[in-house]
Coordinates of C-alpha atoms and ligand atoms in Angstrom, one line a residue:
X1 CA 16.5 2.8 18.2
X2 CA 17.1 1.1 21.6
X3 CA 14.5 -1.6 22.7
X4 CA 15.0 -0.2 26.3
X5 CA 13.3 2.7 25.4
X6 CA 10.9 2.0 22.7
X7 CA 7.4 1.5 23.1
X8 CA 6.6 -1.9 21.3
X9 CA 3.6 -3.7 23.5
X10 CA 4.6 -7.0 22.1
X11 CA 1.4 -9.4 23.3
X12 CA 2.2 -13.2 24.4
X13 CA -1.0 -14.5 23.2
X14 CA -2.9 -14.7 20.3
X15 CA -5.0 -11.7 20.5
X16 CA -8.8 -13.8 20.4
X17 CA -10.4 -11.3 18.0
X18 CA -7.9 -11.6 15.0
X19 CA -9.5 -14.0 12.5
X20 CA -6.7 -13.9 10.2
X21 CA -2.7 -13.9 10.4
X22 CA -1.8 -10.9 9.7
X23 CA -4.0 -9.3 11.8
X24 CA -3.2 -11.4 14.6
X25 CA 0.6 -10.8 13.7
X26 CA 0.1 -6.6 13.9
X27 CA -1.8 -6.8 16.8
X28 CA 1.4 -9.1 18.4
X29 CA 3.8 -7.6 17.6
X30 CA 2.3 -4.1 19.2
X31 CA 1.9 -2.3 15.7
X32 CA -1.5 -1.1 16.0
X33 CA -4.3 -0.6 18.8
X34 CA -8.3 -1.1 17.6
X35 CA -9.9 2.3 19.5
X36 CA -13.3 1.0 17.8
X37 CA -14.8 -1.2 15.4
X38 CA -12.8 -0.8 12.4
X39 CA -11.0 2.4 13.8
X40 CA -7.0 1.6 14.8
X41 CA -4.1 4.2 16.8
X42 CA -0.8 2.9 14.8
X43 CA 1.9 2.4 17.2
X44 CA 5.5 3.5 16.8
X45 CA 6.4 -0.1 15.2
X46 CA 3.3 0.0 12.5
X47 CA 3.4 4.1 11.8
X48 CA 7.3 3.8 10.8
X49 CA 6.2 1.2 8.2
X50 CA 3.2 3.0 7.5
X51 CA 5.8 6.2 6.6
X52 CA 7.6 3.9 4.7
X53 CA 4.6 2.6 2.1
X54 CA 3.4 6.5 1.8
X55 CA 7.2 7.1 0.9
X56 CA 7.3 4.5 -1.6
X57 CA 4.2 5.7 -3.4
X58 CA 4.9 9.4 -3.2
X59 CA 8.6 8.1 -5.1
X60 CA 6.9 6.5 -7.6
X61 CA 4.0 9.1 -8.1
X62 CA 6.8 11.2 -8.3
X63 CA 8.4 9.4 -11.4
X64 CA 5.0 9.1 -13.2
X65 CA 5.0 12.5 -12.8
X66 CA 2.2 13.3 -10.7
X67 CA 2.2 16.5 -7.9
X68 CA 1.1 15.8 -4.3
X69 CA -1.4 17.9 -2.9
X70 CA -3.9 17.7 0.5
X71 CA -7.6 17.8 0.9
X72 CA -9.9 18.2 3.7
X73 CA -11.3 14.7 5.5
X74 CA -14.2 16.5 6.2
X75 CA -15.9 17.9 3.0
X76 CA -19.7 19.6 2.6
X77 CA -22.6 17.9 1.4
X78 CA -23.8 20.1 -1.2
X79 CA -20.5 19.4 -3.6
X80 CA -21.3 15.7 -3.4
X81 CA -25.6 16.4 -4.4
X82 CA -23.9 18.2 -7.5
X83 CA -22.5 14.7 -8.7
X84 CA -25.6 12.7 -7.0
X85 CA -23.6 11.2 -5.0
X86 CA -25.0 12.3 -1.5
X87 CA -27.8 10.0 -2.1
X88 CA -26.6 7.3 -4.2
X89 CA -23.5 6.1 -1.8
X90 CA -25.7 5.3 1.2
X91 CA -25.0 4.0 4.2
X92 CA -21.2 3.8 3.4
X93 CA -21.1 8.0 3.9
X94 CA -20.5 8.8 7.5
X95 CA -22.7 11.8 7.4
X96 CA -21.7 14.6 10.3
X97 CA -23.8 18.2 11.0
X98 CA -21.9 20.9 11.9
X99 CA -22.9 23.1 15.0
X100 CA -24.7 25.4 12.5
X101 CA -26.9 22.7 11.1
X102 CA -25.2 22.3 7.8
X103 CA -24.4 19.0 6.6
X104 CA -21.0 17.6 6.1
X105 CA -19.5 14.0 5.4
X106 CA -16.2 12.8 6.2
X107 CA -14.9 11.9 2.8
X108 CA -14.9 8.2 1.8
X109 CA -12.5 9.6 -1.8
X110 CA -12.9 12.6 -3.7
X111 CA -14.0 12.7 -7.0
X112 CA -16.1 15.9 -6.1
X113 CA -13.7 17.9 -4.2
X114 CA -10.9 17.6 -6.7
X115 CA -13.5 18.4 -9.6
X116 CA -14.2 21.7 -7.6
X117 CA -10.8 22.6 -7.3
X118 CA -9.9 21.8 -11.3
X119 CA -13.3 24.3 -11.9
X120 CA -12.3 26.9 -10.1
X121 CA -8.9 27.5 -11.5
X122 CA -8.8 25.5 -15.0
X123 CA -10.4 26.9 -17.8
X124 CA -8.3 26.2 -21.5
X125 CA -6.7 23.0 -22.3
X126 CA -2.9 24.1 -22.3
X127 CA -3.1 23.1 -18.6
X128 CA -3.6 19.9 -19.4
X129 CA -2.8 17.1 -18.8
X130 CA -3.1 17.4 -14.8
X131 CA -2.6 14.5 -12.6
X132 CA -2.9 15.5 -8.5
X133 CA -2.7 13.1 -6.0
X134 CA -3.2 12.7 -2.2
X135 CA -2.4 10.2 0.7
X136 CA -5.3 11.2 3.0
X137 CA -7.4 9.1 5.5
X138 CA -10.8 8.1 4.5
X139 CA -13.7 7.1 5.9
X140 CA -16.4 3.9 5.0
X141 CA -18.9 2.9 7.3
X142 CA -18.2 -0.7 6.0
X143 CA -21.3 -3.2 7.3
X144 CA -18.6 -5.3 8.1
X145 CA -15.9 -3.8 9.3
X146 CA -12.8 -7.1 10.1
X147 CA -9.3 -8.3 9.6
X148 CA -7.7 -5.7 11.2
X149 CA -6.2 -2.8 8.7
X150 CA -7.4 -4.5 5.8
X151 CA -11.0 -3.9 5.9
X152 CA -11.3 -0.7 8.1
X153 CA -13.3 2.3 8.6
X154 CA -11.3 4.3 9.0
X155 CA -8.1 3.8 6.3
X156 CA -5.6 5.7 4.5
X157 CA -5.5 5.9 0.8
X158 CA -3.6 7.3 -1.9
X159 CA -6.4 8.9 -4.3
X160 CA -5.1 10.4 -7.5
X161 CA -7.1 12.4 -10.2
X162 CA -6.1 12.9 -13.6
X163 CA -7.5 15.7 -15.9
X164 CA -7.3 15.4 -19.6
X165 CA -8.6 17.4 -22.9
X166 CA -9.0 13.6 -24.6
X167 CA -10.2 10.7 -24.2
X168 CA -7.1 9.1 -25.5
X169 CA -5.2 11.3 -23.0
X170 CA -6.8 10.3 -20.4
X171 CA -6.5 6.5 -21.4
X172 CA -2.8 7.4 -21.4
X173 CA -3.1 8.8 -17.6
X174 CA -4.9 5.3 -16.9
X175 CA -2.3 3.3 -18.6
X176 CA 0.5 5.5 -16.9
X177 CA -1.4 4.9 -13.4
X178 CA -1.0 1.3 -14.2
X179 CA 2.9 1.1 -14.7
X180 CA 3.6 3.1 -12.2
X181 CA 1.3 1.1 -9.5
X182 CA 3.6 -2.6 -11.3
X183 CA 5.9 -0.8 -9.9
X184 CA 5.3 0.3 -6.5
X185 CA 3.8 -2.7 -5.4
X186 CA 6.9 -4.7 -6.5
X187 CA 9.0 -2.1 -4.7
X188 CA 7.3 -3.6 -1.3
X189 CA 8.0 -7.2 -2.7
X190 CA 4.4 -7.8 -3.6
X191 CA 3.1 -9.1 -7.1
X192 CA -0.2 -7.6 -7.4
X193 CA -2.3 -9.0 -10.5
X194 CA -4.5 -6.2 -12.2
X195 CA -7.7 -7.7 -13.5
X196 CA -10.4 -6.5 -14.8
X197 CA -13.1 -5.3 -12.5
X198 CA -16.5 -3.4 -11.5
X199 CA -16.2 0.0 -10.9
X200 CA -19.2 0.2 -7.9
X201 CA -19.8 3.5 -7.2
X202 CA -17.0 5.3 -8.7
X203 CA -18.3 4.6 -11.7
X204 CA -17.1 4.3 -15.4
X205 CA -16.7 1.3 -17.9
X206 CA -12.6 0.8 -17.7
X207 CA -11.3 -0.5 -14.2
X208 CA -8.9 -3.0 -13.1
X209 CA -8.4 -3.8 -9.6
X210 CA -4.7 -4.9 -8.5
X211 CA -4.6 -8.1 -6.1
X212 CA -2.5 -9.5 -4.1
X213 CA -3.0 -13.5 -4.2
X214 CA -3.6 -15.1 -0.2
X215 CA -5.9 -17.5 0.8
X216 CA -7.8 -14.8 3.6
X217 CA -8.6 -12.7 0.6
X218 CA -11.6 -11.3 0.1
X219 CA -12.1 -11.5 -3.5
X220 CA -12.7 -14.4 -5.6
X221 CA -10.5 -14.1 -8.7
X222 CA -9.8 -16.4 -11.6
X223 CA -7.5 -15.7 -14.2
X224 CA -4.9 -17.3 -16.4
X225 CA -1.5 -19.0 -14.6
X226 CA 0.5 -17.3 -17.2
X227 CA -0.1 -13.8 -15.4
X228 CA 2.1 -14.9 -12.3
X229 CA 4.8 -15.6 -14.5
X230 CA 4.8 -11.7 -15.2
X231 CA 7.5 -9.2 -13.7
X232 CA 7.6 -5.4 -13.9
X233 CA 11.5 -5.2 -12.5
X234 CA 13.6 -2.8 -13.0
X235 CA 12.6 -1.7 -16.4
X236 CA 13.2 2.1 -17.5
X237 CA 9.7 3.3 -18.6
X238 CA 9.7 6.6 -19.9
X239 CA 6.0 7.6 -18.3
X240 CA 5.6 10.3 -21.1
X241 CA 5.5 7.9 -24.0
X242 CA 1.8 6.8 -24.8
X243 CA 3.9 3.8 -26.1
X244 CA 6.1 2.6 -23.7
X245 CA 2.9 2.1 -21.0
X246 CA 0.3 1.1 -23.5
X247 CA 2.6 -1.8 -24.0
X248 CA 3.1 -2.5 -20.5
X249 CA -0.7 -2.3 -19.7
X250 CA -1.0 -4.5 -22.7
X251 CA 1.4 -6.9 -21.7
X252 CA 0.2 -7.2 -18.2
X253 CA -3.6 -7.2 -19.0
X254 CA -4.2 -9.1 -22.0
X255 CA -4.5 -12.7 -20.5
X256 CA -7.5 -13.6 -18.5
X257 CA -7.7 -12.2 -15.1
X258 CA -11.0 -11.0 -13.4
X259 CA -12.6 -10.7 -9.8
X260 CA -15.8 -12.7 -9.7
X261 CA -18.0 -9.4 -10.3
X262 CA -16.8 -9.4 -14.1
X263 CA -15.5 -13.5 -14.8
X264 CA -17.0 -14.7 -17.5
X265 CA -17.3 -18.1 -17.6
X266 CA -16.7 -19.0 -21.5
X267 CA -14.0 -16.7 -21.9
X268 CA -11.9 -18.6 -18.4
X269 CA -13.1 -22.1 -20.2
X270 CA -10.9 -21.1 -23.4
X271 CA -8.0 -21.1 -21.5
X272 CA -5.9 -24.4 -21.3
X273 CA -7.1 -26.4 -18.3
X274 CA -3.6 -27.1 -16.4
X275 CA -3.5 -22.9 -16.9
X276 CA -7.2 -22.4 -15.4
X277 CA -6.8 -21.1 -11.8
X278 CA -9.2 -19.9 -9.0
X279 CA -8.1 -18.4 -5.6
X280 CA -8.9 -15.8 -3.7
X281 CA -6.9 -12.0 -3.2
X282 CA -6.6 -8.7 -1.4
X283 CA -7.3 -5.8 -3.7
X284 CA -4.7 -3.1 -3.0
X285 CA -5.5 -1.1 -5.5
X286 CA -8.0 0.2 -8.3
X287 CA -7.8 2.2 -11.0
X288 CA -10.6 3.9 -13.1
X289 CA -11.3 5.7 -16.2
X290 CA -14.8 7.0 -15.9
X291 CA -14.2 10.4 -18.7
X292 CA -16.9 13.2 -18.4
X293 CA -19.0 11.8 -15.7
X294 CA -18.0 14.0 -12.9
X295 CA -17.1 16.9 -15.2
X296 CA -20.5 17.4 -17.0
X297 CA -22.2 17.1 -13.7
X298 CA -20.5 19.7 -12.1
X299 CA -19.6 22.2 -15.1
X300 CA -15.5 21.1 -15.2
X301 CA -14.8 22.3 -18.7
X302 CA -11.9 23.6 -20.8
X303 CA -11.6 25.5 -24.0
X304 CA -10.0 23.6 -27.0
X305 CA -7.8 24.8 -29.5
X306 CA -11.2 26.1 -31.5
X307 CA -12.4 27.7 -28.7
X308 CA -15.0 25.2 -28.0
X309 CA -15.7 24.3 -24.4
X310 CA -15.7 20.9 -23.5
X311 CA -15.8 18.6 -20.3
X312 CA -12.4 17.2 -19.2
X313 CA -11.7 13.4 -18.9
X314 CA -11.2 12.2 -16.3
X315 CA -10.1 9.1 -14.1
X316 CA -9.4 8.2 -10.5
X317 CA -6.7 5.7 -8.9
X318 CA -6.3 4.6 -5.4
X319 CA -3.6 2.5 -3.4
X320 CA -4.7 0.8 -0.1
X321 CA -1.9 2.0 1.9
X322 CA -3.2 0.7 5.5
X323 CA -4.4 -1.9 4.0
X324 CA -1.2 -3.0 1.8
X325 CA 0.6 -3.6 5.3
X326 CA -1.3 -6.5 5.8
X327 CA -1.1 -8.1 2.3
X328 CA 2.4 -7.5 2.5
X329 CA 2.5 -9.7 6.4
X330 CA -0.4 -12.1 4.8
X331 CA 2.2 -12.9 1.8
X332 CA 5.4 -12.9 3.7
X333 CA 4.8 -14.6 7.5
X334 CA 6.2 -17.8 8.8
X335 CA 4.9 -19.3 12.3
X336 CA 7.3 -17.4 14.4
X337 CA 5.9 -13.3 13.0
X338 CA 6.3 -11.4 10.2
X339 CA 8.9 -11.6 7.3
X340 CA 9.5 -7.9 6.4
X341 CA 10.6 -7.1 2.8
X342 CA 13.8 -5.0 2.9
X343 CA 11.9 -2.1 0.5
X344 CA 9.5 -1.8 3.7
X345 CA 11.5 -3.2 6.7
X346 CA 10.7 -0.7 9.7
X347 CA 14.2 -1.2 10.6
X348 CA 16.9 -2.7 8.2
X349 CA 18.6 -5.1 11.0
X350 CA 18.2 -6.0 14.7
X351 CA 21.3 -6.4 17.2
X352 CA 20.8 -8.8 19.7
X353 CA 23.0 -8.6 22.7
X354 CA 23.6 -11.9 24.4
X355 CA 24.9 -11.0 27.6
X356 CA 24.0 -7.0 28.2
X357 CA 26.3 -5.5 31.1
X358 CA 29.1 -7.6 29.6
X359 CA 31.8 -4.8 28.8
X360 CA 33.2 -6.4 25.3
X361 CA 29.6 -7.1 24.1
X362 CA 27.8 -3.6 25.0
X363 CA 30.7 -1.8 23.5
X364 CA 30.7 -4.7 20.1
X365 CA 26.8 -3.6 19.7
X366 CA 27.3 0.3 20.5
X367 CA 30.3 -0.1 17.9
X368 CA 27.5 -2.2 15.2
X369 CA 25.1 0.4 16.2
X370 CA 27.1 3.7 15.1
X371 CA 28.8 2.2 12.0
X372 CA 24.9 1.4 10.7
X373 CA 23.7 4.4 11.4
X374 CA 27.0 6.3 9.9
X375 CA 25.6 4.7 6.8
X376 CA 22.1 5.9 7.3
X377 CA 20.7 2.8 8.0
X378 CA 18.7 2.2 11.2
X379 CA 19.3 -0.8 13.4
X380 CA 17.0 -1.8 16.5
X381 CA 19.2 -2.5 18.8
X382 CA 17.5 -5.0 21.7
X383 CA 19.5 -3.7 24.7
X384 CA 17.1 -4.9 27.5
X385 CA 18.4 -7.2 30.1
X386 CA 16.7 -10.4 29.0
X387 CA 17.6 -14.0 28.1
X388 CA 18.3 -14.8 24.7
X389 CA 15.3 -16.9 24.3
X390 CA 12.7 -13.9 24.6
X391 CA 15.0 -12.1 22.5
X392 CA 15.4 -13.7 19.5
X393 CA 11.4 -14.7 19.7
X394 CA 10.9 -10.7 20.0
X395 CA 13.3 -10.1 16.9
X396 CA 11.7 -13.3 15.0
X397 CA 7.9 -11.6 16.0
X398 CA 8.5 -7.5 14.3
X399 CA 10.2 -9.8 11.6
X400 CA 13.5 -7.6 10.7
X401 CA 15.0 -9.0 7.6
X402 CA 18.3 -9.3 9.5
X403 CA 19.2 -9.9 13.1
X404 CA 23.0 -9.4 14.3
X405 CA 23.6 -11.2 17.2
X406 CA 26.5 -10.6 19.8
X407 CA 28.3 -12.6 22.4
X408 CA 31.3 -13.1 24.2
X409 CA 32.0 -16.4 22.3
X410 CA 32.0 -14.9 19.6
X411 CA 33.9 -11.6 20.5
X412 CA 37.0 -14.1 21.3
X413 CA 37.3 -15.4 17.8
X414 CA 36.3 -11.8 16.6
X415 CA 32.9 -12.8 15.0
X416 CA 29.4 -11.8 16.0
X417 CA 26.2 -13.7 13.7
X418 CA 24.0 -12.5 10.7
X419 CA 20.9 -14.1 10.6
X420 CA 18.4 -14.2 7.7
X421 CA 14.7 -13.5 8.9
X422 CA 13.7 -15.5 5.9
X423 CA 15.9 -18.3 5.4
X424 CA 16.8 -18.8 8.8
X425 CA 20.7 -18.9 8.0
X426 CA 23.1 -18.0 10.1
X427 CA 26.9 -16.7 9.3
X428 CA 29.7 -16.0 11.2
X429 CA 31.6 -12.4 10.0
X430 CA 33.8 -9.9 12.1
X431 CA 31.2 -7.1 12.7
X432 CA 32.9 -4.7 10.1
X433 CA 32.2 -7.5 7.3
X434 CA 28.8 -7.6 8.7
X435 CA 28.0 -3.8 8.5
X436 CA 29.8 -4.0 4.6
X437 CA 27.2 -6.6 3.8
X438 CA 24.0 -4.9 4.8
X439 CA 25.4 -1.8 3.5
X440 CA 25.5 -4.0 0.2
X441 CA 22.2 -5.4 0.9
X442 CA 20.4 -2.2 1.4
X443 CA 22.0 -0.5 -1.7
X444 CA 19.2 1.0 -4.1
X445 CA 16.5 0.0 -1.4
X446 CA 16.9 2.1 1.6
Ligands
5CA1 N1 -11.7 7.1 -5.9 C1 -11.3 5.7 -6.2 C2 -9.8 5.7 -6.6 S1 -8.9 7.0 -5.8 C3 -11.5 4.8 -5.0 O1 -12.0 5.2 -4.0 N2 -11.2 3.5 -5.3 S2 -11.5 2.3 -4.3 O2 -12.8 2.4 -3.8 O3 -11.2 1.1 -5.1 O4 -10.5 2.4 -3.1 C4 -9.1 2.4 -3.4 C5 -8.4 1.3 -2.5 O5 -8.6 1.6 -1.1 C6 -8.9 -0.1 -2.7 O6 -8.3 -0.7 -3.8 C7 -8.5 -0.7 -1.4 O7 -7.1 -1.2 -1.5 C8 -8.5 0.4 -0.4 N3 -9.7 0.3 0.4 C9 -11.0 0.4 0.1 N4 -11.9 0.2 1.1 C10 -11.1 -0.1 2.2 C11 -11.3 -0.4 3.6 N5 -12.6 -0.5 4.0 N6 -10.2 -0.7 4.4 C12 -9.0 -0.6 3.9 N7 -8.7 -0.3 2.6 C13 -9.7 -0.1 1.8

């Protein structure tokens, strides 16, 4: 992509209604418009990272082996009085009549709808287990809508359903969810903590809530130091074994770790003291296992082996994708813009062209430009006639990981620069060694 021709409304100011950096940083750096309260258009900058979180989780729902499916935003009210739950969620519903008078909702998840589909088409247990999953944009009239994407009206979530003939399948489905979210929120250079949580009106007695540590959290969490010492990395879970994630979940849930709704003073007091911490964190993500709740109350059963029917467990999982794009900025920011991890980077390196018109430096960055993209990586290439200065502040703003910058001085000694986004380091490398190291860099992650 060339900056001439993108459309990136980069703002000069600090945008006065951003409380919180990382809304003030997407708003700055053009990645999203607010159309009302809590209600955003996502630019060209912000939709190609959105793409690129939705991509990471469909991998990695993928690998757990779960399918990807679509439901309706808009969904009718008499599915959701079957569960009780077009009374008991209140205000929260945004609640919409259709021409003919008939009531309809736009969906804030869906429990009910998914329930209707498994009904309709599931009746013996040698379907099971079932796991479906969406990425779909939902809808919360929050009372207080604010920080930008992260607490929204209108946001997109992955929502995933699992279906199971036991209630120790379905534990498996909840431990499986678990892994595979360790691992998708590490894939956008996140740690996310799961801690024991309330389970509002999704209901059910198991839930753990994933957060993201920052000081503009939301959530008041305590929890044991040793659980930041955990990594899921690059271990090779097979998602099928009931043992290989029962010992992850165990591993990654058996120290203290709660939001405020379920800390339990005593239990945080038998921790060593220098290991006691309180802070505050972003939930991206939730998982539940609530088992016949939704499938007694709407007549979701299967035949077992015997012939007996019986409801199906069940269990629900969601991922804050909008909102996971400003944890990520929240977590990785400096006072110049955004820090992109290079899992998520919504382009894998900037060229910055010192002295556009200049014949040896256009045709050094056209040359950079076409050997990245030969290797299917996409540089951002800031070809507008403007000094340096704005430039590199531009570059340092969207927060590329890397930033390749070209000049005549350096064309002479045949060098251009590559500039860490994080560390600020520069080096000086003839451009072919420069394309050979991102193409390093980016191996396994692009
Ligand atoms: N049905 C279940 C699981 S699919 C469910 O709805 N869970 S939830 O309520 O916990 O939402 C899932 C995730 O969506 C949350 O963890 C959070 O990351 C995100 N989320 C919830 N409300 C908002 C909001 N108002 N703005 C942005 N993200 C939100």
């Amino acid at each position: 992509m060339r900056l001439s021709r993108y459309f990136l409304p980069v703002l000069k100011e600090n945008p006065s209604e951003a409380q919180i950096v990382s809304h003030r940083l997407m708003l700055r750096a053009g990645m999203i418009k607010q159309s009302a309260a809590g209600i955003y258009s996502w630019l060209p900058l912000g939709f190609k990272i959105l793409r690129k979180l939705e991509n990471i989780v469909h991998e990695e729902q993928a690998r757990a082996g779960h399918m990807a499916m679509l439901m309706p935003t808009i969904q009718s009210a008499d599915l959701w009085r079957e569960s009780g739950r077009y009374d008991a969620y209140g205000e929260e519903m945004l609640r919409i009549k259709d021409r003919g008078g008939r009531e309809m909702l736009f969906t804030p998840t869906a429990e009910e709808l998914i329930t209707d589909i498994f009904r309709a088409h599931v009746s013996s247990y040698k379907d099971l287990p079932l796991t479906m999953y969406q990425i779909q944009w939902k809808f919360r009239d929050e009372v207080r809508p604010r920080f930008g994407v992260m607490r929204g009206r209108e946001f997109l979530m992955k929502d995933g359903y699992n279906f199971d003939l036991t209630k120790e399948d379905a534990l498996h489905a909840y431990n499986r969810h678990l892994v595979s979210y360790l691992r998708t929120y590490e894939r956008m250079g996140l740690q996310a903590i799961p801690m024991r949580a309330d389970s509002g009106p999704i209901g059910g007695d198991d839930t753990h809530e994933f957060l993201v540590l920052a000081e503009t959290g939301e959530s008041e969490v305590f929890y044991d130091s040793a659980v930041t010492d955990l990594s899921f990395g690059d271990r090779d879970i097979d998602y099928g074994s009931v043992e290989d994630c029962a010992a992850v979940m165990e591993e990654f849930t058996s120290r203290y770790a709660r939001t405020d709704e379920t800390h339990d003073p005593a239990l945080f007091n038998a921790i060593p003291e220098e290991r006691r911490r309180t802070a505050r964190g972003i939930e991206v993500g939730q998982i539940f296992y609530f088992g016949t709740k939704y499938s007694e109350a709407m007549g979701a059963t299967v035949q077992r082996p015997d012939g007996k029917p019986v409801p199906v467990h069940m269990g629900s999982h969601g991922i804050g994708v909008s909102r996971l794009m400003g944890a990520i900025i929240e977590a990785s920011h400096d006072d110049k813009g955004i820090i992109w991890p290079e899992g998520v980077t919504p382009y894998h390196a900037g060229i910055v062209n010192l002295k556009q018109g200049d014949a040896e430096a256009d045709a050094a960055c056209e040359a950079l430009y076409a050997s990245l993209t030969a290797l299917g990586l996409e540089p951002l290439y800031d070809d507008r006639n403007e000094r340096a200065g704005g430039k590199f502040a531009t570059m340092d703003l969207i927060g590329l990981p890397w930033r390749i910058t070209v000049g005549p001085r350096g064309l002479k000694n045949g060098v251009v620069e590559l500039t860490s986004r994080r560390t600020g380091e520069s080096e000086e490398l003839p451009p072919e060694a420069v394309v050979a190291r991102l193409a390093q860099i980016y191996a396994g992650i692009a």
